[in-house]
Amino acid sequence: DCVPVGDYTIDVVGSLSGQEQYSASHPFTIFERGSLSILGELTNIVIPENVEAGQLIKIEADFKNTGELTYRAQLVTELYSGSAIADTVKGDVVEVFSGNTKTLEVLYRPTLPGDYTLKLYAQDSISGAKTIEVEYPFKVILPTIYLIAGLIILIIIILVIILKLRKKDTQVSQNT
């Protein structure tokens, strides 16, 4: 109880005969007493590929309760654009008893196309304890309907230009 709860770094230096052989910094966390009894991990994460803007998708992950207490697990999905958080979505709370595994899911509808990073973790809804975050690249593309509509508009514009040029050539031919 002499070191406060928080994140710390320990600097380690190893030397032999006065010569430094090894040095490193290692981060570590001092947790609140009893918090290590609420533990878990995410595995078998399923994230759809080729997601279109506006498409409703399901992100799934298996949560294994490795702690001693029941974990009221909720899958949390954070969408990052660069280093800025663009969106956060939380799934339903699922009670997972010690030693058990259950599938967690979240439904999400990305709105804007782009390249993103998804950060996923399970969070206990009572204590706030979190699993280690897992990161995945995530690409949202324009809906196919927009691409088709754009192509049709482009074809119409080209046809209008061709028709105007033909009409102009016909008028020039008739005047000469």
mmCIF file of N, CA and C in Angstrom, residues 30-145:
data_model
loop_
_atom_site.group_PDB
_atom_site.id
_atom_site.type_symbol
_atom_site.label_atom_id
_atom_site.label_comp_id
_atom_site.label_asym_id
_atom_site.label_seq_id
_atom_site.Cartn_x
_atom_site.Cartn_y
_atom_site.Cartn_z
ATOM 1 N N ILE A 30 0.443 -0.232 -11.384
ATOM 2 C CA ILE A 30 0.032 -0.660 -10.047
ATOM 3 C C ILE A 30 -1.493 -0.562 -10.030
ATOM 4 N N PHE A 31 -2.146 -1.703 -9.814
ATOM 5 C CA PHE A 31 -3.600 -1.751 -9.823
ATOM 6 C C PHE A 31 -4.161 -1.612 -8.415
ATOM 7 N N GLU A 32 -5.429 -1.246 -8.366
ATOM 8 C CA GLU A 32 -6.139 -1.181 -7.094
ATOM 9 C C GLU A 32 -6.240 -2.589 -6.528
ATOM 10 N N ARG A 33 -6.133 -2.709 -5.216
ATOM 11 C CA ARG A 33 -6.188 -4.014 -4.567
ATOM 12 C C ARG A 33 -7.481 -4.733 -4.961
ATOM 13 N N GLY A 34 -7.333 -5.981 -5.395
ATOM 14 C CA GLY A 34 -8.482 -6.797 -5.769
ATOM 15 C C GLY A 34 -8.890 -6.677 -7.231
ATOM 16 N N SER A 35 -8.339 -5.697 -7.941
ATOM 17 C CA SER A 35 -8.775 -5.506 -9.334
ATOM 18 C C SER A 35 -8.267 -6.603 -10.258
ATOM 19 N N LEU A 36 -7.209 -7.307 -9.870
ATOM 20 C CA LEU A 36 -6.699 -8.383 -10.720
ATOM 21 C C LEU A 36 -7.609 -9.606 -10.703
ATOM 22 N N SER A 37 -8.590 -9.619 -9.819
ATOM 23 C CA SER A 37 -9.528 -10.739 -9.812
ATOM 24 C C SER A 37 -10.592 -10.565 -10.892
ATOM 25 N N ILE A 38 -10.610 -9.394 -11.550
ATOM 26 C CA ILE A 38 -11.505 -9.155 -12.689
ATOM 27 C C ILE A 38 -10.614 -9.041 -13.921
ATOM 28 N N LEU A 39 -10.451 -10.171 -14.624
ATOM 29 C CA LEU A 39 -9.564 -10.224 -15.780
ATOM 30 C C LEU A 39 -10.234 -10.950 -16.935
ATOM 31 N N GLY A 40 -9.764 -10.653 -18.136
ATOM 32 C CA GLY A 40 -10.282 -11.369 -19.293
ATOM 33 C C GLY A 40 -9.470 -11.027 -20.522
ATOM 34 N N GLU A 41 -9.775 -11.742 -21.607
ATOM 35 C CA GLU A 41 -9.072 -11.493 -22.857
ATOM 36 C C GLU A 41 -10.001 -11.704 -24.037
ATOM 37 N N LEU A 42 -9.722 -10.967 -25.110
ATOM 38 C CA LEU A 42 -10.478 -11.109 -26.354
ATOM 39 C C LEU A 42 -9.726 -12.025 -27.314
ATOM 40 N N THR A 43 -10.455 -12.935 -27.951
ATOM 41 C CA THR A 43 -9.882 -13.807 -28.972
ATOM 42 C C THR A 43 -10.893 -13.945 -30.108
ATOM 43 N N ASN A 44 -10.482 -14.568 -31.194
ATOM 44 C CA ASN A 44 -11.368 -14.857 -32.333
ATOM 45 C C ASN A 44 -12.174 -13.629 -32.768
ATOM 46 N N ILE A 45 -11.476 -12.546 -33.004
ATOM 47 C CA ILE A 45 -12.132 -11.294 -33.385
ATOM 48 C C ILE A 45 -12.504 -11.351 -34.866
ATOM 49 N N VAL A 46 -13.751 -10.996 -35.170
ATOM 50 C CA VAL A 46 -14.252 -11.022 -36.541
ATOM 51 C C VAL A 46 -14.709 -9.615 -36.919
ATOM 52 N N ILE A 47 -14.012 -9.045 -37.915
ATOM 53 C CA ILE A 47 -14.343 -7.717 -38.422
ATOM 54 C C ILE A 47 -14.561 -7.855 -39.926
ATOM 55 N N PRO A 48 -15.731 -7.457 -40.436
ATOM 56 C CA PRO A 48 -15.978 -7.585 -41.876
ATOM 57 C C PRO A 48 -14.999 -6.747 -42.697
ATOM 58 N N GLU A 49 -14.706 -7.225 -43.912
ATOM 59 C CA GLU A 49 -13.870 -6.480 -44.854
ATOM 60 C C GLU A 49 -14.769 -5.845 -45.908
ATOM 61 N N ASN A 50 -14.219 -4.895 -46.654
ATOM 62 C CA ASN A 50 -14.952 -4.216 -47.731
ATOM 63 C C ASN A 50 -16.272 -3.636 -47.235
ATOM 64 N N VAL A 51 -16.190 -2.862 -46.186
ATOM 65 C CA VAL A 51 -17.376 -2.261 -45.584
ATOM 66 C C VAL A 51 -17.708 -0.972 -46.326
ATOM 67 N N GLU A 52 -18.977 -0.827 -46.693
ATOM 68 C CA GLU A 52 -19.430 0.383 -47.369
ATOM 69 C C GLU A 52 -19.986 1.364 -46.353
ATOM 70 N N ALA A 53 -19.783 2.654 -46.598
ATOM 71 C CA ALA A 53 -20.356 3.690 -45.737
ATOM 72 C C ALA A 53 -21.869 3.489 -45.694
ATOM 73 N N GLY A 54 -22.438 3.534 -44.501
ATOM 74 C CA GLY A 54 -23.873 3.361 -44.324
ATOM 75 C C GLY A 54 -24.309 1.922 -44.113
ATOM 76 N N GLN A 55 -23.395 0.971 -44.297
ATOM 77 C CA GLN A 55 -23.712 -0.451 -44.145
ATOM 78 C C GLN A 55 -23.661 -0.838 -42.668
ATOM 79 N N LEU A 56 -24.681 -1.549 -42.192
ATOM 80 C CA LEU A 56 -24.689 -2.041 -40.821
ATOM 81 C C LEU A 56 -23.848 -3.311 -40.755
ATOM 82 N N ILE A 57 -22.858 -3.317 -39.869
ATOM 83 C CA ILE A 57 -21.976 -4.484 -39.740
ATOM 84 C C ILE A 57 -21.991 -4.995 -38.303
ATOM 85 N N LYS A 58 -21.584 -6.252 -38.159
ATOM 86 C CA LYS A 58 -21.464 -6.854 -36.836
ATOM 87 C C LYS A 58 -20.003 -7.191 -36.589
ATOM 88 N N ILE A 59 -19.473 -6.694 -35.480
ATOM 89 C CA ILE A 59 -18.112 -7.000 -35.058
ATOM 90 C C ILE A 59 -18.241 -7.941 -33.870
ATOM 91 N N GLU A 60 -17.516 -9.071 -33.920
ATOM 92 C CA GLU A 60 -17.627 -10.075 -32.871
ATOM 93 C C GLU A 60 -16.254 -10.397 -32.288
ATOM 94 N N ALA A 61 -16.271 -10.805 -31.032
ATOM 95 C CA ALA A 61 -15.057 -11.294 -30.385
ATOM 96 C C ALA A 61 -15.455 -12.228 -29.254
ATOM 97 N N ASP A 62 -14.672 -13.275 -29.083
ATOM 98 C CA ASP A 62 -14.885 -14.158 -27.939
ATOM 99 C C ASP A 62 -14.194 -13.539 -26.731
ATOM 100 N N PHE A 63 -14.877 -13.536 -25.608
ATOM 101 C CA PHE A 63 -14.302 -13.019 -24.369
ATOM 102 C C PHE A 63 -14.135 -14.184 -23.410
ATOM 103 N N LYS A 64 -12.892 -14.384 -22.947
ATOM 104 C CA LYS A 64 -12.623 -15.426 -21.956
ATOM 105 C C LYS A 64 -12.357 -14.757 -20.618
ATOM 106 N N ASN A 65 -13.155 -15.121 -19.621
ATOM 107 C CA ASN A 65 -12.983 -14.582 -18.268
ATOM 108 C C ASN A 65 -11.877 -15.380 -17.580
ATOM 109 N N THR A 66 -10.701 -14.757 -17.447
ATOM 110 C CA THR A 66 -9.554 -15.416 -16.822
ATOM 111 C C THR A 66 -9.397 -15.017 -15.359
ATOM 112 N N GLY A 67 -10.315 -14.203 -14.876
ATOM 113 C CA GLY A 67 -10.245 -13.747 -13.484
ATOM 114 C C GLY A 67 -11.007 -14.665 -12.549
ATOM 115 N N GLU A 68 -11.127 -14.209 -11.323
ATOM 116 C CA GLU A 68 -11.781 -15.006 -10.288
ATOM 117 C C GLU A 68 -13.241 -14.631 -10.095
ATOM 118 N N LEU A 69 -13.644 -13.469 -10.588
ATOM 119 C CA LEU A 69 -15.006 -12.983 -10.389
ATOM 120 C C LEU A 69 -15.778 -12.966 -11.697
ATOM 121 N N THR A 70 -17.094 -12.885 -11.598
ATOM 122 C CA THR A 70 -17.934 -12.759 -12.783
ATOM 123 C C THR A 70 -17.658 -11.418 -13.448
ATOM 124 N N TYR A 71 -17.521 -11.430 -14.754
ATOM 125 C CA TYR A 71 -17.214 -10.243 -15.550
ATOM 126 C C TYR A 71 -18.481 -9.883 -16.311
ATOM 127 N N ARG A 72 -18.978 -8.691 -16.133
ATOM 128 C CA ARG A 72 -20.126 -8.198 -16.895
ATOM 129 C C ARG A 72 -19.562 -7.499 -18.124
ATOM 130 N N ALA A 73 -19.285 -8.299 -19.136
ATOM 131 C CA ALA A 73 -18.493 -7.866 -20.289
ATOM 132 C C ALA A 73 -19.322 -7.133 -21.325
ATOM 133 N N GLN A 74 -18.709 -6.099 -21.853
ATOM 134 C CA GLN A 74 -19.313 -5.298 -22.913
ATOM 135 C C GLN A 74 -18.212 -5.023 -23.932
ATOM 136 N N LEU A 75 -18.458 -5.366 -25.206
ATOM 137 C CA LEU A 75 -17.478 -5.085 -26.250
ATOM 138 C C LEU A 75 -17.544 -3.608 -26.594
ATOM 139 N N VAL A 76 -16.402 -2.945 -26.527
ATOM 140 C CA VAL A 76 -16.319 -1.518 -26.853
ATOM 141 C C VAL A 76 -15.460 -1.400 -28.117
ATOM 142 N N THR A 77 -15.986 -0.673 -29.104
ATOM 143 C CA THR A 77 -15.293 -0.459 -30.367
ATOM 144 C C THR A 77 -15.081 1.032 -30.553
ATOM 145 N N GLU A 78 -13.835 1.423 -30.688
ATOM 146 C CA GLU A 78 -13.497 2.828 -30.925
ATOM 147 C C GLU A 78 -12.917 2.951 -32.327
ATOM 148 N N LEU A 79 -13.426 3.914 -33.093
ATOM 149 C CA LEU A 79 -12.970 4.158 -34.456
ATOM 150 C C LEU A 79 -12.100 5.409 -34.442
ATOM 151 N N TYR A 80 -10.859 5.265 -34.928
ATOM 152 C CA TYR A 80 -9.919 6.382 -34.952
ATOM 153 C C TYR A 80 -9.607 6.786 -36.381
ATOM 154 N N SER A 81 -9.597 8.083 -36.614
ATOM 155 C CA SER A 81 -9.122 8.654 -37.867
ATOM 156 C C SER A 81 -7.813 9.351 -37.512
ATOM 157 N N GLY A 82 -6.687 8.729 -37.876
ATOM 158 C CA GLY A 82 -5.398 9.221 -37.392
ATOM 159 C C GLY A 82 -5.345 8.983 -35.890
ATOM 160 N N SER A 83 -5.035 10.031 -35.124
ATOM 161 C CA SER A 83 -4.990 9.874 -33.671
ATOM 162 C C SER A 83 -6.263 10.375 -32.998
ATOM 163 N N ALA A 84 -7.199 10.888 -33.789
ATOM 164 C CA ALA A 84 -8.444 11.430 -33.233
ATOM 165 C C ALA A 84 -9.537 10.362 -33.237
ATOM 166 N N ILE A 85 -10.245 10.272 -32.129
ATOM 167 C CA ILE A 85 -11.345 9.317 -32.049
ATOM 168 C C ILE A 85 -12.535 9.857 -32.834
ATOM 169 N N ALA A 86 -13.053 9.026 -33.746
ATOM 170 C CA ALA A 86 -14.161 9.459 -34.604
ATOM 171 C C ALA A 86 -15.501 8.937 -34.097
ATOM 172 N N ASP A 87 -15.492 7.780 -33.421
ATOM 173 C CA ASP A 87 -16.750 7.200 -32.960
ATOM 174 C C ASP A 87 -16.464 6.121 -31.920
ATOM 175 N N THR A 88 -17.418 5.903 -31.028
ATOM 176 C CA THR A 88 -17.344 4.826 -30.044
ATOM 177 C C THR A 88 -18.694 4.125 -30.010
ATOM 178 N N VAL A 89 -18.660 2.794 -30.060
ATOM 179 C CA VAL A 89 -19.885 2.011 -30.007
ATOM 180 C C VAL A 89 -19.692 0.910 -28.967
ATOM 181 N N LYS A 90 -20.716 0.713 -28.128
ATOM 182 C CA LYS A 90 -20.661 -0.327 -27.094
ATOM 183 C C LYS A 90 -21.753 -1.356 -27.340
ATOM 184 N N GLY A 91 -21.398 -2.624 -27.165
ATOM 185 C CA GLY A 91 -22.364 -3.706 -27.322
ATOM 186 C C GLY A 91 -23.140 -3.925 -26.030
ATOM 187 N N ASP A 92 -23.988 -4.928 -26.055
ATOM 188 C CA ASP A 92 -24.770 -5.280 -24.869
ATOM 189 C C ASP A 92 -23.878 -5.910 -23.809
ATOM 190 N N VAL A 93 -24.286 -5.782 -22.545
ATOM 191 C CA VAL A 93 -23.552 -6.388 -21.430
ATOM 192 C C VAL A 93 -23.920 -7.874 -21.355
ATOM 193 N N VAL A 94 -22.864 -8.716 -21.270
ATOM 194 C CA VAL A 94 -23.043 -10.164 -21.178
ATOM 195 C C VAL A 94 -22.325 -10.641 -19.925
ATOM 196 N N GLU A 95 -23.023 -11.402 -19.092
ATOM 197 C CA GLU A 95 -22.419 -11.924 -17.862
ATOM 198 C C GLU A 95 -21.601 -13.170 -18.191
ATOM 199 N N VAL A 96 -20.299 -13.112 -17.851
ATOM 200 C CA VAL A 96 -19.395 -14.227 -18.144
ATOM 201 C C VAL A 96 -18.769 -14.685 -16.821
ATOM 202 N N PHE A 97 -19.079 -15.918 -16.433
ATOM 203 C CA PHE A 97 -18.565 -16.454 -15.185
ATOM 204 C C PHE A 97 -17.095 -16.834 -15.319
ATOM 205 N N SER A 98 -16.397 -16.875 -14.208
ATOM 206 C CA SER A 98 -14.972 -17.200 -14.169
ATOM 207 C C SER A 98 -14.687 -18.497 -14.926
ATOM 208 N N GLY A 99 -13.691 -18.450 -15.816
ATOM 209 C CA GLY A 99 -13.293 -19.627 -16.589
ATOM 210 C C GLY A 99 -14.110 -19.850 -17.850
ATOM 211 N N ASN A 100 -15.198 -19.113 -18.027
ATOM 212 C CA ASN A 100 -16.061 -19.298 -19.205
ATOM 213 C C ASN A 100 -15.698 -18.339 -20.326
ATOM 214 N N THR A 101 -16.169 -18.686 -21.532
ATOM 215 C CA THR A 101 -15.975 -17.845 -22.718
ATOM 216 C C THR A 101 -17.332 -17.613 -23.364
ATOM 217 N N LYS A 102 -17.592 -16.364 -23.760
ATOM 218 C CA LYS A 102 -18.824 -16.027 -24.481
ATOM 219 C C LYS A 102 -18.480 -15.064 -25.612
ATOM 220 N N THR A 103 -19.304 -15.095 -26.656
ATOM 221 C CA THR A 103 -19.112 -14.201 -27.791
ATOM 222 C C THR A 103 -19.793 -12.871 -27.503
ATOM 223 N N LEU A 104 -19.030 -11.794 -27.671
ATOM 224 C CA LEU A 104 -19.562 -10.438 -27.530
ATOM 225 C C LEU A 104 -19.699 -9.853 -28.925
ATOM 226 N N GLU A 105 -20.644 -8.961 -29.091
ATOM 227 C CA GLU A 105 -20.798 -8.336 -30.403
ATOM 228 C C GLU A 105 -21.241 -6.891 -30.258
ATOM 229 N N VAL A 106 -20.961 -6.163 -31.320
ATOM 230 C CA VAL A 106 -21.408 -4.782 -31.408
ATOM 231 C C VAL A 106 -21.863 -4.558 -32.851
ATOM 232 N N LEU A 107 -22.976 -3.844 -33.006
ATOM 233 C CA LEU A 107 -23.460 -3.472 -34.333
ATOM 234 C C LEU A 107 -23.016 -2.048 -34.600
ATOM 235 N N TYR A 108 -22.515 -1.822 -35.806
ATOM 236 C CA TYR A 108 -21.954 -0.509 -36.129
ATOM 237 C C TYR A 108 -22.260 -0.146 -37.573
ATOM 238 N N ARG A 109 -22.562 1.133 -37.795
ATOM 239 C CA ARG A 109 -22.836 1.633 -39.141
ATOM 240 C C ARG A 109 -21.889 2.814 -39.410
ATOM 241 N N PRO A 110 -20.733 2.555 -40.079
ATOM 242 C CA PRO A 110 -19.828 3.661 -40.392
ATOM 243 C C PRO A 110 -20.482 4.599 -41.406
ATOM 244 N N THR A 111 -20.269 5.894 -41.235
ATOM 245 C CA THR A 111 -20.950 6.858 -42.094
ATOM 246 C C THR A 111 -20.077 7.465 -43.184
ATOM 247 N N LEU A 112 -18.783 7.581 -42.939
ATOM 248 C CA LEU A 112 -17.902 8.243 -43.909
ATOM 249 C C LEU A 112 -16.833 7.294 -44.428
ATOM 250 N N PRO A 113 -16.583 7.314 -45.751
ATOM 251 C CA PRO A 113 -15.500 6.491 -46.280
ATOM 252 C C PRO A 113 -14.146 6.993 -45.787
ATOM 253 N N GLY A 114 -13.180 6.084 -45.703
ATOM 254 C CA GLY A 114 -11.835 6.472 -45.306
ATOM 255 C C GLY A 114 -11.085 5.306 -44.697
ATOM 256 N N ASP A 115 -9.814 5.574 -44.363
ATOM 257 C CA ASP A 115 -8.967 4.589 -43.695
ATOM 258 C C ASP A 115 -8.944 4.912 -42.215
ATOM 259 N N TYR A 116 -9.280 3.934 -41.404
ATOM 260 C CA TYR A 116 -9.403 4.120 -39.966
ATOM 261 C C TYR A 116 -8.620 3.051 -39.218
ATOM 262 N N THR A 117 -8.576 3.201 -37.897
ATOM 263 C CA THR A 117 -8.074 2.171 -37.006
ATOM 264 C C THR A 117 -9.194 1.842 -36.034
ATOM 265 N N LEU A 118 -9.478 0.556 -35.885
ATOM 266 C CA LEU A 118 -10.453 0.109 -34.894
ATOM 267 C C LEU A 118 -9.694 -0.357 -33.664
ATOM 268 N N LYS A 119 -10.107 0.124 -32.503
ATOM 269 C CA LYS A 119 -9.552 -0.370 -31.239
ATOM 270 C C LYS A 119 -10.693 -1.051 -30.496
ATOM 271 N N LEU A 120 -10.468 -2.306 -30.138
ATOM 272 C CA LEU A 120 -11.480 -3.105 -29.459
ATOM 273 C C LEU A 120 -10.989 -3.505 -28.084
ATOM 274 N N TYR A 121 -11.902 -3.533 -27.136
ATOM 275 C CA TYR A 121 -11.606 -4.085 -25.819
ATOM 276 C C TYR A 121 -12.919 -4.455 -25.146
ATOM 277 N N ALA A 122 -12.839 -5.355 -24.188
ATOM 278 C CA ALA A 122 -14.006 -5.679 -23.372
ATOM 279 C C ALA A 122 -13.865 -4.900 -22.077
ATOM 280 N N GLN A 123 -14.990 -4.399 -21.588
ATOM 281 C CA GLN A 123 -14.982 -3.625 -20.348
ATOM 282 C C GLN A 123 -16.027 -4.202 -19.408
ATOM 283 N N ASP A 124 -15.663 -4.327 -18.139
ATOM 284 C CA ASP A 124 -16.613 -4.759 -17.120
ATOM 285 C C ASP A 124 -17.515 -3.570 -16.802
ATOM 286 N N SER A 125 -18.826 -3.757 -16.924
ATOM 287 C CA SER A 125 -19.766 -2.639 -16.772
ATOM 288 C C SER A 125 -19.878 -2.146 -15.327
ATOM 289 N N ILE A 126 -19.432 -2.939 -14.368
ATOM 290 C CA ILE A 126 -19.513 -2.524 -12.956
ATOM 291 C C ILE A 126 -18.210 -1.853 -12.506
ATOM 292 N N SER A 127 -17.081 -2.562 -12.665
ATOM 293 C CA SER A 127 -15.806 -2.042 -12.142
ATOM 294 C C SER A 127 -15.099 -1.107 -13.120
ATOM 295 N N GLY A 128 -15.433 -1.222 -14.412
ATOM 296 C CA GLY A 128 -14.728 -0.432 -15.424
ATOM 297 C C GLY A 128 -13.438 -1.081 -15.888
ATOM 298 N N ALA A 129 -13.088 -2.262 -15.334
ATOM 299 C CA ALA A 129 -11.867 -2.969 -15.735
ATOM 300 C C ALA A 129 -11.941 -3.269 -17.223
ATOM 301 N N LYS A 130 -10.785 -3.161 -17.917
ATOM 302 C CA LYS A 130 -10.728 -3.363 -19.365
ATOM 303 C C LYS A 130 -9.698 -4.423 -19.712
ATOM 304 N N THR A 131 -9.950 -5.111 -20.834
ATOM 305 C CA THR A 131 -8.944 -6.005 -21.380
ATOM 306 C C THR A 131 -7.927 -5.156 -22.142
ATOM 307 N N ILE A 132 -6.863 -5.771 -22.574
ATOM 308 C CA ILE A 132 -5.883 -5.087 -23.411
ATOM 309 C C ILE A 132 -6.556 -4.725 -24.730
ATOM 310 N N GLU A 133 -6.309 -3.503 -25.214
ATOM 311 C CA GLU A 133 -6.880 -3.062 -26.494
ATOM 312 C C GLU A 133 -6.238 -3.815 -27.648
ATOM 313 N N VAL A 134 -7.057 -4.133 -28.635
ATOM 314 C CA VAL A 134 -6.580 -4.778 -29.847
ATOM 315 C C VAL A 134 -6.881 -3.826 -30.995
ATOM 316 N N GLU A 135 -5.892 -3.595 -31.864
ATOM 317 C CA GLU A 135 -6.056 -2.638 -32.968
ATOM 318 C C GLU A 135 -6.074 -3.352 -34.317
ATOM 319 N N TYR A 136 -6.941 -2.853 -35.197
ATOM 320 C CA TYR A 136 -7.036 -3.377 -36.556
ATOM 321 C C TYR A 136 -7.204 -2.226 -37.535
ATOM 322 N N PRO A 137 -6.563 -2.310 -38.713
ATOM 323 C CA PRO A 137 -6.862 -1.325 -39.764
ATOM 324 C C PRO A 137 -8.279 -1.588 -40.264
ATOM 325 N N PHE A 138 -8.979 -0.531 -40.629
ATOM 326 C CA PHE A 138 -10.377 -0.649 -41.028
ATOM 327 C C PHE A 138 -10.642 0.335 -42.149
ATOM 328 N N LYS A 139 -11.087 -0.168 -43.288
ATOM 329 C CA LYS A 139 -11.329 0.680 -44.457
ATOM 330 C C LYS A 139 -12.824 0.721 -44.746
ATOM 331 N N VAL A 140 -13.337 1.924 -44.899
ATOM 332 C CA VAL A 140 -14.739 2.130 -45.271
ATOM 333 C C VAL A 140 -14.730 2.727 -46.679
ATOM 334 N N ILE A 141 -15.458 2.079 -47.583
ATOM 335 C CA ILE A 141 -15.471 2.516 -48.977
ATOM 336 C C ILE A 141 -16.813 3.153 -49.324
ATOM 337 N N LEU A 142 -16.827 3.859 -50.447
ATOM 338 C CA LEU A 142 -18.089 4.422 -50.953
ATOM 339 C C LEU A 142 -19.035 3.287 -51.294
ATOM 340 N N PRO A 143 -20.310 3.466 -51.037
ATOM 341 C CA PRO A 143 -21.265 2.428 -51.436
ATOM 342 C C PRO A 143 -21.245 2.215 -52.948
ATOM 343 N N THR A 144 -21.399 0.989 -53.373
ATOM 344 C CA THR A 144 -21.375 0.630 -54.786
ATOM 345 C C THR A 144 -22.395 1.439 -55.574
ATOM 346 N N ILE A 145 -23.546 1.710 -54.985
ATOM 347 C CA ILE A 145 -24.595 2.466 -55.680
ATOM 348 C C ILE A 145 -24.086 3.848 -56.077
#
